[in-house]
């Protein structure tokens, strides 16, 4: 739990409220990961592993100063390798309909469109906007092992 607490500041970039992130640290199905370069914490991820229902990447974030250097793709690749090691078939991830960069990122990492969770972000008031698009729905993407 102490290690997970050090990830909280990085993961805040992926979630509006600390309570949601902290709840994943307490969930035994969830595993928190730290990404380090030369000992420096540069990123983090949280995955809920479930071989039956499909595992889900709940959070991933790389610190602002280290973005654009391929670290996010390396984190995803490591999680995809772990999916294979766990004999899992699929890894889901959700992002906002307005998060165009995230949608492109996940597709570049081998994820494909899977589902839409309509009005998923209705709890965020007032509604947020990115690229002039109101954040309303969650786009769910899926990586499936061959």
XYZ file of C-alpha atoms in Angstrom:
146
model
C 0.000 0.000 0.000
C 2.892 2.388 0.695
C 4.231 1.853 -2.842
C 0.734 2.374 -4.262
C 0.414 5.668 -2.365
C 3.511 6.981 -4.164
C 1.693 6.369 -7.459
C -1.309 8.516 -6.507
C 0.144 11.859 -7.679
C 0.893 10.414 -11.127
C -2.441 8.636 -11.447
C -4.353 11.836 -10.665
C -3.752 12.684 -14.309
C -5.980 9.741 -15.229
C -8.829 10.270 -12.746
C -10.766 13.159 -11.251
C -10.932 11.916 -7.661
C -8.393 10.348 -5.321
C -11.101 8.156 -3.770
C -11.588 6.153 -6.981
C -7.855 5.564 -7.368
C -7.407 4.620 -3.706
C -10.287 2.139 -3.971
C -8.391 0.263 -6.678
C -5.365 -0.017 -4.373
C -7.584 -1.867 -1.876
C -9.196 -4.160 -4.462
C -7.388 -7.540 -4.412
C -8.145 -8.054 -8.133
C -6.231 -4.866 -8.983
C -2.488 -4.589 -9.391
C -0.683 -1.235 -9.390
C 2.467 -0.858 -11.469
C 5.256 1.690 -11.269
C 7.341 2.607 -14.314
C 10.842 3.790 -13.496
C 13.750 5.049 -15.583
C 17.101 5.179 -13.807
C 15.233 4.896 -10.516
C 12.987 7.883 -11.285
C 9.242 7.207 -11.118
C 7.944 8.329 -14.531
C 4.654 6.484 -14.880
C 2.062 4.226 -13.327
C -0.785 1.919 -14.239
C -3.512 -0.054 -12.479
C -5.055 -3.201 -13.972
C -7.956 -5.279 -12.719
C -6.997 -8.803 -13.767
C -9.903 -11.158 -14.525
C -9.308 -14.077 -16.886
C -13.040 -14.876 -17.094
C -14.664 -11.506 -17.704
C -11.703 -9.845 -19.387
C -9.109 -7.757 -17.630
C -9.305 -3.966 -17.614
C -6.635 -1.304 -17.651
C -8.175 1.149 -15.198
C -5.478 3.820 -15.130
C -2.299 4.659 -16.969
C -0.306 7.871 -16.759
C 3.168 9.157 -17.569
C 4.480 12.349 -15.949
C 4.218 15.376 -18.227
C 7.977 15.855 -18.604
C 8.388 12.299 -19.926
C 5.477 12.133 -22.380
C 6.146 11.610 -26.049
C 9.202 9.429 -25.387
C 7.518 6.057 -25.855
C 7.136 5.225 -22.161
C 3.357 4.876 -22.363
C 3.707 2.377 -25.205
C 6.309 0.466 -23.183
C 3.959 0.290 -20.210
C 1.179 -1.022 -22.470
C 3.546 -3.587 -24.031
C 4.544 -4.816 -20.559
C 0.880 -5.170 -19.575
C 0.129 -7.031 -22.810
C 3.016 -9.402 -21.999
C 1.592 -9.936 -18.519
C -1.814 -10.651 -20.057
C -0.176 -13.454 -22.040
C 1.699 -14.729 -18.961
C -1.620 -14.891 -17.090
C -3.184 -16.749 -20.047
C -5.671 -13.929 -20.440
C -7.369 -13.330 -23.764
C -8.425 -9.691 -23.633
C -7.514 -6.388 -22.026
C -10.118 -3.627 -22.030
C -9.519 0.080 -21.567
C -11.943 2.983 -21.474
C -11.431 6.625 -22.337
C -13.632 9.650 -22.899
C -15.222 10.267 -26.273
C -13.501 13.661 -26.251
C -10.004 12.302 -25.531
C -8.912 12.055 -29.147
C -5.218 11.595 -28.320
C -6.018 8.684 -25.983
C -8.217 6.995 -28.583
C -5.405 7.239 -31.140
C -2.784 6.077 -28.604
C -4.646 2.908 -27.682
C -5.263 2.025 -31.320
C -1.540 2.443 -32.031
C -0.953 -0.050 -29.191
C -3.154 -2.685 -30.837
C -6.515 -1.968 -29.187
C -9.697 -1.916 -31.267
C -13.061 -0.261 -30.700
C -15.256 -2.495 -28.581
C -18.197 -0.668 -26.961
C -19.627 2.683 -25.910
C -20.828 3.331 -22.364
C -23.295 6.142 -22.956
C -23.444 8.976 -20.421
C -20.678 7.366 -18.356
C -19.228 10.757 -17.393
C -22.559 12.331 -16.336
C -21.252 12.397 -12.746
C -18.727 15.098 -13.684
C -20.457 18.430 -13.184
C -20.105 20.824 -14.775
C -19.233 18.732 -17.840
C -15.660 18.934 -19.114
C -14.676 19.611 -22.698
C -11.693 18.615 -24.797
C -11.196 19.816 -28.370
C -14.556 21.567 -28.089
C -16.256 18.185 -27.489
C -18.288 17.583 -24.323
C -17.045 14.576 -22.355
C -20.119 12.343 -22.185
C -19.483 8.762 -23.193
C -16.767 6.236 -22.480
C -15.233 4.613 -25.529
C -14.148 1.076 -24.606
C -11.317 -0.418 -26.597
C -10.101 -4.022 -26.465
C -6.742 -5.663 -27.038
C -7.136 -9.349 -27.866
C -4.271 -11.780 -27.900
C -3.938 -13.811 -31.077
